[in-house]
Amino acid sequence: MKGAGVRAEQSVDLVVLGAGPAGVGAATAASSAGARVVVVDENAQAGGQVYRAPPGTYGIDAPDTPEAREGARQRAALGESGVTHAAGHRAWSISRDLAVDAIGPHGLVRWTPRTLIVAAGTTERVIPFPGWTLPGVIGLAAATVLLKSQGVLPGRSTVVAGCGPLLAAVAVGILKAGGRVEAVVDLAGARDWLAGVPDMLSRPDLLRQGAGWLAALAKARVPLYRRHAVVAARSHGEGLAIAIRPVDAAGAPLPSGAERIVSADCLAIGHGLVPSTEVTRLLGARHGYLPERGGWIAETDGDFRTSVPGLFVAGDAAGISGAVPALHKGRIAGFAAAHDLGLIDGARFDALAAADRRALARAERFGRAAARLMSPRPALAATMTPDTVVCRCEDVTRAEIDAAMADGADSLNQLKAWTRCGMGPCQGRTCGEAAAMLLAAHVGGRDRARFWTGRAPLRPVPLADIVGDFDYDDIPIPKAAPL
């Protein structure tokens, strides 16, 4: 699909989608092997979610943290490489021949690469509950953006809820920034965390960091509710009254568990991360469902080639395991792409990728243990009452989804067609996991529920930007057929 007003069309060896750690790793590795590389990213600076830099217009430096230093190192490496960094470009369509259409500051651009690496990262999973659309309720990832990049507290007082290591990271970030944390509400229990310790010992530095976070929360006397979930949020004065209840290992509220109300003016909540698969689904790559790695992911070989010739996927988009493994996955994919392009032979590829393979094996043990803590809890669907809005773009409630399933909808695509769930600007990135969870319970599993077909535009784009200078007068009108 090509926009009518494409400003420029450029042939390159490789396009990398995403400038987080996997994208930077892939781009710099392939470039060092002689490939002509473009890395395309919506943000003004490379770094992705974990190594996000403050906006240049703020005129402030990021706090001196290990993450900030690593982000600066990766941005410097990208800047010193021969890679073209198309910052501020939104890729909205990718054709079967891997051509990438994007909108940038100066209009439409099309790249026609021989190889494409998708390093699109993740989206956050938030399972709806009554009140999740209220002002003051935000995602954990959004809270990290506010804290890391914007230097802004998510609220004067905040409840941090959900699952995974991001809980403690966000809560401690709020405390360091001068905010108040009213409670941390964790779906996981102490045994869930202890089960991951043997694998987490592979990265003692990160384990120490996590222990330090817990010590900081204890020192600040922040209540920690393990095996609890947020079941509702209600407006209360200028803030929120947040109801929490104990849950079982699958996330179902315990019938005998007492409800507790915690007041705050912000609720930062997230139920794990989901690999971004819009592009691999759009291009028809084979996918498999692996809940311990985030859900549906494209099937790859050991060098991150997908089932589509010329298409690679790297980083957390290839399965959740964290920022450090993402860098090594990206570098291996970048070297593999250079090999497939004929720029290096097999022996050279093996030599270049060897160090990253060893580092990846070490780093993934920790990352996958952390990812298991963020695995979806199917019974958490019980928090969605009939009038809970599931698709906030199209105002589709759980009752409407239940009705569609009762009428025979047995796939996500059918559910979408019958209810409009997933048809709004977010294109299912926000509601997809919740809708799939409900459907999976109805049809007998996520494998049977499948996933939504990937479609362009991949991101919302103004129609006027795509059309460009094309006007009605430019439409060729054939002569009328003789009567």
Coordinates of C-alpha atoms in Angstrom, one line a residue:
M1 CA 0.0 0.0 0.0
K2 CA 1.5 3.3 -1.0
G3 CA 0.5 6.8 -0.1
A4 CA -0.3 9.0 -3.1
G5 CA 2.0 11.8 -1.8
V6 CA 5.1 9.8 -1.1
R7 CA 8.0 12.3 -0.9
A8 CA 10.8 9.9 -1.3
E9 CA 11.3 6.2 -2.0
Q10 CA 14.6 4.8 -0.9
S11 CA 16.2 1.4 -1.4
V12 CA 18.2 0.0 1.5
D13 CA 19.5 -3.3 2.7
L14 CA 17.7 -3.4 6.0
V15 CA 14.9 -1.5 7.8
V16 CA 14.7 -1.9 11.5
L17 CA 11.4 -1.0 13.1
G18 CA 11.9 0.4 16.6
A19 CA 14.9 2.2 18.3
G20 CA 14.8 0.5 21.7
P21 CA 17.7 -1.8 22.8
A22 CA 16.8 -4.5 20.3
G23 CA 16.5 -2.1 17.4
V24 CA 19.7 -0.3 18.3
G25 CA 21.5 -3.6 18.6
A26 CA 20.2 -4.9 15.3
A27 CA 20.9 -1.8 13.4
T28 CA 24.4 -1.2 14.6
A29 CA 25.3 -4.9 14.3
A30 CA 24.1 -5.0 10.7
S31 CA 25.7 -1.7 9.8
S32 CA 29.1 -2.9 11.2
A33 CA 28.8 -5.8 8.8
G34 CA 28.4 -3.5 5.9
A35 CA 24.6 -3.2 5.5
R36 CA 22.9 0.0 4.5
V37 CA 20.5 0.4 7.4
V38 CA 17.6 2.6 8.4
V39 CA 16.0 2.4 11.8
V40 CA 12.5 3.9 12.0
D41 CA 11.0 5.0 15.3
E42 CA 8.2 7.3 16.4
N43 CA 10.2 8.9 19.2
A44 CA 12.6 11.8 18.9
Q45 CA 15.4 9.9 20.5
A46 CA 16.4 6.2 20.6
G47 CA 16.1 4.2 23.8
G48 CA 12.6 2.7 23.8
Q49 CA 10.6 2.4 27.0
V50 CA 13.4 1.3 29.4
Y51 CA 16.1 3.8 28.2
R52 CA 13.8 6.7 27.4
A53 CA 15.5 10.1 27.3
P54 CA 13.9 13.3 28.5
P55 CA 12.4 15.4 25.7
G56 CA 15.0 17.7 24.2
T57 CA 12.7 20.7 24.7
Y58 CA 12.8 20.2 28.5
G59 CA 16.4 21.2 28.7
I60 CA 17.0 18.8 31.6
D61 CA 19.3 15.8 32.0
A62 CA 18.0 12.4 33.0
P63 CA 18.8 11.4 36.6
D64 CA 22.2 9.6 36.9
T65 CA 21.0 6.0 37.0
P66 CA 22.4 2.8 35.4
E67 CA 19.4 2.9 33.0
A68 CA 20.1 6.5 32.0
R69 CA 23.8 5.8 31.4
E70 CA 23.0 2.7 29.3
G71 CA 20.5 4.7 27.3
A72 CA 23.1 7.4 26.6
R73 CA 25.6 4.7 25.6
Q74 CA 23.2 3.2 23.1
R75 CA 22.2 6.5 21.6
A76 CA 25.9 7.4 21.2
A77 CA 26.6 4.0 19.5
L78 CA 23.7 4.6 17.1
G79 CA 24.9 8.1 16.4
E80 CA 28.5 7.0 15.7
S81 CA 27.4 4.2 13.4
G82 CA 26.6 4.4 9.7
V83 CA 22.9 3.9 10.5
T84 CA 20.3 6.4 9.3
H85 CA 18.0 7.1 12.2
A86 CA 14.6 8.1 11.0
A87 CA 13.4 9.6 14.3
G88 CA 9.8 10.9 14.6
H89 CA 8.6 8.6 11.8
R90 CA 5.4 6.6 12.2
A91 CA 5.4 3.4 10.1
W92 CA 1.8 2.9 9.1
S93 CA 1.9 0.2 6.4
I94 CA 4.2 -2.6 5.4
S95 CA 3.7 -4.5 2.2
R96 CA 4.2 -8.2 1.5
D97 CA 7.5 -7.2 -0.3
L98 CA 8.6 -5.7 3.1
A99 CA 8.3 -2.1 1.8
V100 CA 7.7 0.3 4.7
D101 CA 5.5 3.4 4.4
A102 CA 5.9 6.0 7.1
I103 CA 4.9 9.5 7.9
G104 CA 7.6 11.8 9.2
P105 CA 8.1 15.5 9.9
H106 CA 8.4 16.2 6.2
G107 CA 5.6 14.0 4.9
L108 CA 5.4 10.5 3.5
V109 CA 8.4 8.3 3.1
R110 CA 8.8 4.8 1.6
W111 CA 11.7 2.4 2.2
T112 CA 12.1 -0.7 0.0
P113 CA 14.5 -2.9 2.0
R114 CA 15.7 -6.4 1.2
T115 CA 15.3 -7.4 4.8
L116 CA 13.1 -6.2 7.7
I117 CA 13.7 -6.6 11.5
V118 CA 10.8 -5.9 13.7
A119 CA 11.9 -4.6 17.1
A120 CA 8.6 -3.1 18.2
G121 CA 8.8 -4.0 21.9
T122 CA 5.6 -4.6 23.9
T123 CA 2.3 -3.1 24.9
E124 CA 0.9 -3.2 28.4
R125 CA -1.8 -5.6 29.4
V126 CA -4.5 -4.1 31.6
I127 CA -7.5 -6.3 32.5
P128 CA -10.6 -4.0 32.9
F129 CA -12.5 -3.6 36.2
P130 CA -15.2 -1.2 37.1
G131 CA -13.8 2.3 37.2
W132 CA -10.7 1.6 35.1
T133 CA -11.6 4.4 32.7
L134 CA -11.8 7.1 35.4
P135 CA -9.4 10.0 35.4
G136 CA -6.5 9.2 37.6
V137 CA -6.2 5.5 36.5
I138 CA -3.2 5.0 34.3
G139 CA -0.9 2.1 33.2
L140 CA 2.3 1.2 35.0
A141 CA 4.2 1.9 31.8
A142 CA 2.6 5.3 31.5
A143 CA 3.8 6.0 35.1
T144 CA 7.3 5.1 34.1
V145 CA 7.2 7.5 31.2
L146 CA 6.0 10.3 33.5
L147 CA 8.7 9.5 36.0
K148 CA 11.7 8.8 33.7
S149 CA 11.1 11.0 30.8
Q150 CA 8.9 13.8 32.0
G151 CA 10.0 14.2 35.6
V152 CA 6.4 14.3 36.7
L153 CA 4.7 12.3 39.5
P154 CA 1.6 10.3 38.4
G155 CA -0.3 11.7 41.4
R156 CA 0.3 13.2 44.8
S157 CA -0.7 9.9 46.3
T158 CA -0.7 6.6 44.3
V159 CA -1.7 3.0 44.6
V160 CA 0.6 0.8 42.4
A161 CA -1.0 -2.4 41.4
G162 CA -0.7 -5.4 39.0
C163 CA 2.2 -7.8 38.7
G164 CA 5.8 -8.1 37.9
P165 CA 9.0 -6.3 38.8
L166 CA 7.6 -3.0 37.4
L167 CA 5.5 -2.7 40.6
A168 CA 8.5 -2.1 42.9
A169 CA 10.3 0.0 40.2
V170 CA 7.4 2.4 39.8
A171 CA 6.7 2.6 43.6
V172 CA 10.3 3.4 44.4
G173 CA 10.5 5.9 41.5
I174 CA 7.5 7.7 43.0
L175 CA 9.1 7.8 46.5
K176 CA 12.4 9.1 45.1
A177 CA 10.5 11.8 43.2
G178 CA 8.8 13.0 46.4
G179 CA 5.4 11.3 46.0
R180 CA 3.5 9.1 48.4
V181 CA 2.7 5.5 47.7
E182 CA -0.5 4.4 49.6
A183 CA -0.1 0.7 48.8
V184 CA 1.5 -1.8 46.4
V185 CA -1.1 -4.5 45.3
D186 CA 0.6 -7.6 43.8
L187 CA -1.2 -10.4 42.1
A188 CA 1.8 -12.7 42.9
G189 CA 2.4 -14.3 46.2
A190 CA 5.7 -14.7 48.1
R191 CA 6.0 -18.2 46.8
D192 CA 5.7 -17.0 43.2
W193 CA 8.6 -14.7 43.8
L194 CA 10.7 -17.3 45.6
A195 CA 10.2 -19.8 42.7
G196 CA 12.0 -17.4 40.4
V197 CA 15.0 -16.8 42.7
P198 CA 17.2 -19.7 41.3
D199 CA 17.0 -18.2 37.8
M200 CA 17.3 -14.6 39.1
L201 CA 20.6 -15.6 40.7
S202 CA 22.1 -15.5 37.2
R203 CA 22.0 -11.7 37.5
P204 CA 22.9 -10.9 41.1
D205 CA 23.2 -7.2 40.3
L206 CA 19.5 -7.0 39.3
L207 CA 18.5 -9.2 42.2
R208 CA 20.3 -6.8 44.6
Q209 CA 18.5 -3.9 42.9
G210 CA 15.2 -5.6 43.5
A211 CA 16.0 -6.3 47.1
G212 CA 17.0 -2.7 47.5
W213 CA 13.6 -1.6 46.1
L214 CA 11.7 -3.8 48.6
A215 CA 13.9 -2.4 51.5
A216 CA 13.1 1.1 50.4
L217 CA 9.3 0.3 50.4
A218 CA 9.6 -1.2 53.8
K219 CA 11.5 1.7 55.1
A220 CA 8.8 4.1 53.8
R221 CA 6.2 1.8 55.5
V222 CA 4.4 1.2 52.2
P223 CA 1.7 -1.5 52.7
L224 CA 2.4 -4.5 50.4
Y225 CA -0.7 -6.6 49.6
R226 CA 0.5 -9.9 48.0
R227 CA -2.0 -12.1 46.2
H228 CA -4.4 -9.2 45.9
A229 CA -6.1 -7.6 43.0
V230 CA -7.9 -4.3 42.3
V231 CA -11.5 -5.1 41.8
A232 CA -13.0 -1.6 41.4
A233 CA -12.2 2.1 41.5
R234 CA -14.7 4.8 42.3
S235 CA -14.5 8.6 42.3
H236 CA -14.2 9.8 45.9
G237 CA -13.9 13.5 46.4
E238 CA -11.0 14.7 44.3
G239 CA -9.4 11.2 44.3
L240 CA -10.2 7.6 44.0
A241 CA -11.5 4.9 46.4
I242 CA -9.8 1.7 45.2
A243 CA -11.2 -1.6 46.2
I244 CA -8.8 -4.6 46.6
R245 CA -9.4 -8.2 47.4
P246 CA -7.3 -11.3 48.0
V247 CA -7.2 -13.6 44.9
D248 CA -6.0 -17.2 44.2
A249 CA -3.1 -18.1 41.9
A250 CA -5.2 -17.8 38.8
G251 CA -6.3 -14.3 39.8
A252 CA -9.9 -15.1 40.9
P253 CA -11.1 -13.1 43.9
L254 CA -11.5 -15.4 46.9
P255 CA -15.2 -15.6 48.0
S256 CA -14.2 -15.4 51.6
G257 CA -11.7 -12.6 51.1
A258 CA -12.6 -9.3 52.7
E259 CA -12.7 -6.2 50.5
R260 CA -10.4 -3.4 51.5
I261 CA -10.6 0.3 50.4
V262 CA -7.5 2.3 49.8
S263 CA -7.7 6.0 48.9
A264 CA -5.4 7.8 46.5
D265 CA -5.6 10.3 43.7
C266 CA -3.9 8.0 41.2
L267 CA -4.0 4.3 40.5
A268 CA -1.1 3.0 38.4
I269 CA -1.9 -0.5 37.2
G270 CA -0.6 -3.1 34.8
H271 CA -1.0 -6.9 34.4
G272 CA 2.1 -7.6 32.5
L273 CA 3.5 -7.0 29.0
V274 CA 2.4 -8.3 25.6
P275 CA 4.8 -8.7 22.6
S276 CA 3.9 -6.3 19.8
T277 CA 2.9 -8.6 16.9
E278 CA 1.0 -6.2 14.6
V279 CA 3.7 -6.4 11.9
T280 CA 4.3 -10.1 12.0
R281 CA 0.5 -10.8 12.0
L282 CA 0.1 -8.3 9.1
L283 CA 2.8 -10.1 7.0
G284 CA 1.3 -13.6 7.8
A285 CA 4.1 -15.0 9.8
R286 CA 3.4 -18.2 11.8
H287 CA 2.7 -17.5 15.5
G288 CA 2.5 -19.7 18.6
Y289 CA 0.9 -19.0 22.0
L290 CA 3.4 -19.0 24.9
P291 CA 1.9 -17.4 28.0
E292 CA 5.2 -17.5 30.0
R293 CA 6.7 -15.3 27.2
G294 CA 3.9 -12.9 27.0
G295 CA 1.3 -14.6 24.8
W296 CA 1.3 -14.8 21.0
I297 CA 4.7 -14.5 19.4
A298 CA 6.1 -15.1 15.9
E299 CA 7.8 -18.4 15.5
T300 CA 11.5 -18.0 14.9
D301 CA 14.7 -20.0 14.5
G302 CA 17.7 -19.4 16.7
D303 CA 18.7 -16.4 14.8
F304 CA 15.3 -14.8 14.9
R305 CA 14.2 -15.4 11.3
T306 CA 10.4 -15.8 11.1
S307 CA 8.5 -18.0 8.7
V308 CA 8.4 -15.1 6.2
P309 CA 11.5 -14.8 4.0
G310 CA 13.5 -11.7 4.9
L311 CA 11.5 -11.0 8.0
F312 CA 13.1 -11.1 11.5
V313 CA 11.7 -10.2 14.9
A314 CA 13.9 -9.3 17.9
G315 CA 13.8 -8.1 21.4
D316 CA 10.7 -8.4 23.6
A317 CA 8.6 -8.6 20.4
A318 CA 10.0 -12.1 20.1
G319 CA 9.1 -13.0 23.6
I320 CA 9.3 -11.1 26.9
S321 CA 12.7 -11.3 28.6
G322 CA 13.7 -7.7 29.3
A323 CA 16.0 -5.0 28.1
V324 CA 19.4 -6.6 28.4
P325 CA 18.4 -9.8 26.5
A326 CA 16.7 -7.6 23.9
L327 CA 20.0 -5.9 23.0
H328 CA 21.6 -9.3 22.4
K329 CA 18.7 -10.6 20.5
G330 CA 18.8 -7.6 18.3
R331 CA 22.5 -7.9 17.6
I332 CA 22.2 -11.6 16.7
A333 CA 19.3 -10.7 14.4
G334 CA 21.3 -7.9 12.8
F335 CA 24.3 -10.1 12.1
A336 CA 22.0 -12.8 10.8
A337 CA 20.4 -10.3 8.4
A338 CA 23.8 -9.3 7.2
H339 CA 24.6 -13.0 6.6
D340 CA 21.4 -13.5 4.6
L341 CA 22.2 -10.4 2.6
G342 CA 25.4 -12.0 1.5
L343 CA 27.6 -9.5 3.3
I344 CA 29.3 -12.0 5.6
D345 CA 29.8 -15.7 5.4
G346 CA 28.7 -18.3 7.9
A347 CA 32.0 -18.5 9.7
R348 CA 32.1 -14.7 10.1
F349 CA 28.5 -14.7 11.3
D350 CA 29.2 -17.4 14.0
A351 CA 32.2 -15.5 15.2
L352 CA 30.4 -12.1 15.4
A353 CA 27.3 -13.6 17.2
A354 CA 29.2 -15.8 19.6
A355 CA 29.6 -13.3 22.4
D356 CA 26.0 -12.2 22.2
R357 CA 24.8 -15.8 22.3
R358 CA 26.7 -16.4 25.5
A359 CA 25.4 -13.1 27.0
L360 CA 21.9 -13.8 26.0
A361 CA 21.9 -17.3 27.6
R362 CA 22.9 -15.7 30.9
A363 CA 20.6 -12.7 30.7
E364 CA 17.5 -14.6 29.6
R365 CA 17.4 -16.8 32.7
F366 CA 16.7 -13.7 34.8
G367 CA 14.4 -12.1 32.2
R368 CA 12.2 -15.2 31.7
A369 CA 11.8 -15.6 35.5
A370 CA 10.6 -12.0 35.6
A371 CA 8.3 -12.6 32.6
R372 CA 6.7 -15.6 34.4
L373 CA 5.6 -13.3 37.1
M374 CA 3.8 -11.2 34.5
S375 CA 2.0 -14.2 32.8
P376 CA -1.7 -13.6 32.2
R377 CA -4.0 -14.8 35.1
P378 CA -7.1 -16.1 33.2
A379 CA -9.4 -15.9 36.2
L380 CA -8.8 -12.2 36.5
A381 CA -11.6 -11.9 34.0
A382 CA -13.9 -12.2 37.0
T383 CA -13.2 -8.5 37.7
M384 CA -15.0 -7.5 34.5
T385 CA -18.6 -7.0 35.5
P386 CA -21.3 -7.0 32.8
D387 CA -21.4 -3.2 32.6
T388 CA -17.6 -2.9 32.6
V389 CA -16.3 -1.2 29.4
V390 CA -13.8 -3.6 27.8
C391 CA -13.1 -1.6 24.5
R392 CA -12.9 2.0 25.6
C393 CA -12.4 3.3 22.0
E394 CA -15.8 1.9 21.0
D395 CA -17.6 1.7 24.4
V396 CA -18.1 -2.1 24.1
T397 CA -19.0 -3.6 27.5
R398 CA -18.5 -7.2 28.7
A399 CA -22.3 -7.8 28.5
E400 CA -22.1 -7.0 24.7
I401 CA -19.2 -9.4 24.3
D402 CA -20.9 -12.1 26.3
A403 CA -24.0 -11.6 24.1
A404 CA -22.0 -12.0 20.9
M405 CA -20.4 -15.2 22.2
A406 CA -23.8 -16.6 23.2
D407 CA -24.9 -15.8 19.6
G408 CA -22.1 -17.9 18.2
A409 CA -19.0 -15.7 17.9
D410 CA -16.1 -18.2 18.3
S411 CA -13.1 -16.2 17.1
L412 CA -11.6 -12.8 17.9
N413 CA -12.2 -11.7 14.3
Q414 CA -15.8 -12.6 14.5
L415 CA -16.1 -10.9 17.9
K416 CA -14.6 -7.8 16.4
A417 CA -17.0 -7.8 13.4
W418 CA -20.1 -8.3 15.6
T419 CA -19.3 -5.8 18.4
R420 CA -16.7 -3.3 17.0
C421 CA -14.5 -4.3 19.9
G422 CA -10.9 -3.5 18.7
M423 CA -12.0 -1.2 15.8
G424 CA -11.0 2.1 17.5
P425 CA -7.8 4.1 17.3
C426 CA -5.9 1.7 19.6
Q427 CA -6.8 -1.1 17.1
G428 CA -7.1 -3.6 19.9
R429 CA -3.8 -2.9 21.7
T430 CA -5.7 -1.9 24.9
C431 CA -8.7 -4.2 24.8
G432 CA -7.3 -7.2 22.9
E433 CA -6.0 -9.2 25.8
A434 CA -9.2 -8.7 27.8
A435 CA -11.5 -9.7 24.9
A436 CA -9.3 -12.7 24.2
M437 CA -9.4 -13.8 27.8
L438 CA -13.2 -13.7 27.8
L439 CA -13.4 -15.6 24.5
A440 CA -10.8 -18.2 25.5
A441 CA -12.9 -19.1 28.6
H442 CA -15.9 -19.5 26.2
V443 CA -14.2 -21.6 23.4
G444 CA -11.7 -23.5 25.5
G445 CA -8.4 -21.7 25.3
R446 CA -6.3 -19.0 23.7
D447 CA -5.2 -21.3 20.9
R448 CA -8.9 -21.6 19.8
A449 CA -9.6 -17.9 20.3
R450 CA -6.7 -17.0 18.0
F451 CA -5.8 -13.4 17.4
W452 CA -7.0 -10.4 15.4
T453 CA -5.8 -10.3 11.8
G454 CA -3.1 -7.6 11.4
R455 CA -4.2 -4.7 9.2
A456 CA -2.9 -1.4 7.9
P457 CA -2.8 1.3 9.1
L458 CA -0.6 -0.1 11.9
R459 CA -0.9 3.2 13.8
P460 CA -3.6 6.0 13.6
V461 CA -2.6 8.5 10.9
P462 CA -4.4 11.5 9.5
L463 CA -6.0 10.7 6.1
A464 CA -4.9 14.0 4.8
D465 CA -1.3 13.1 5.5
I466 CA -1.6 9.9 3.4
V467 CA -3.4 11.6 0.6
G468 CA -0.9 14.4 0.4
D469 CA -1.6 16.8 -2.6
F470 CA -3.8 14.2 -4.3
D471 CA -7.2 15.8 -5.0
Y472 CA -10.5 14.7 -6.6
D473 CA -9.3 16.4 -9.9
D474 CA -6.4 13.9 -10.0
I475 CA -8.7 10.9 -10.1
P476 CA -8.6 9.4 -13.6
I477 CA -12.2 9.1 -14.8
P478 CA -12.6 6.8 -17.8
K479 CA -14.9 7.8 -20.6
A480 CA -18.4 6.6 -20.3
A481 CA -19.0 3.4 -22.2
P482 CA -21.1 3.9 -25.4
L483 CA -24.7 3.0 -25.0

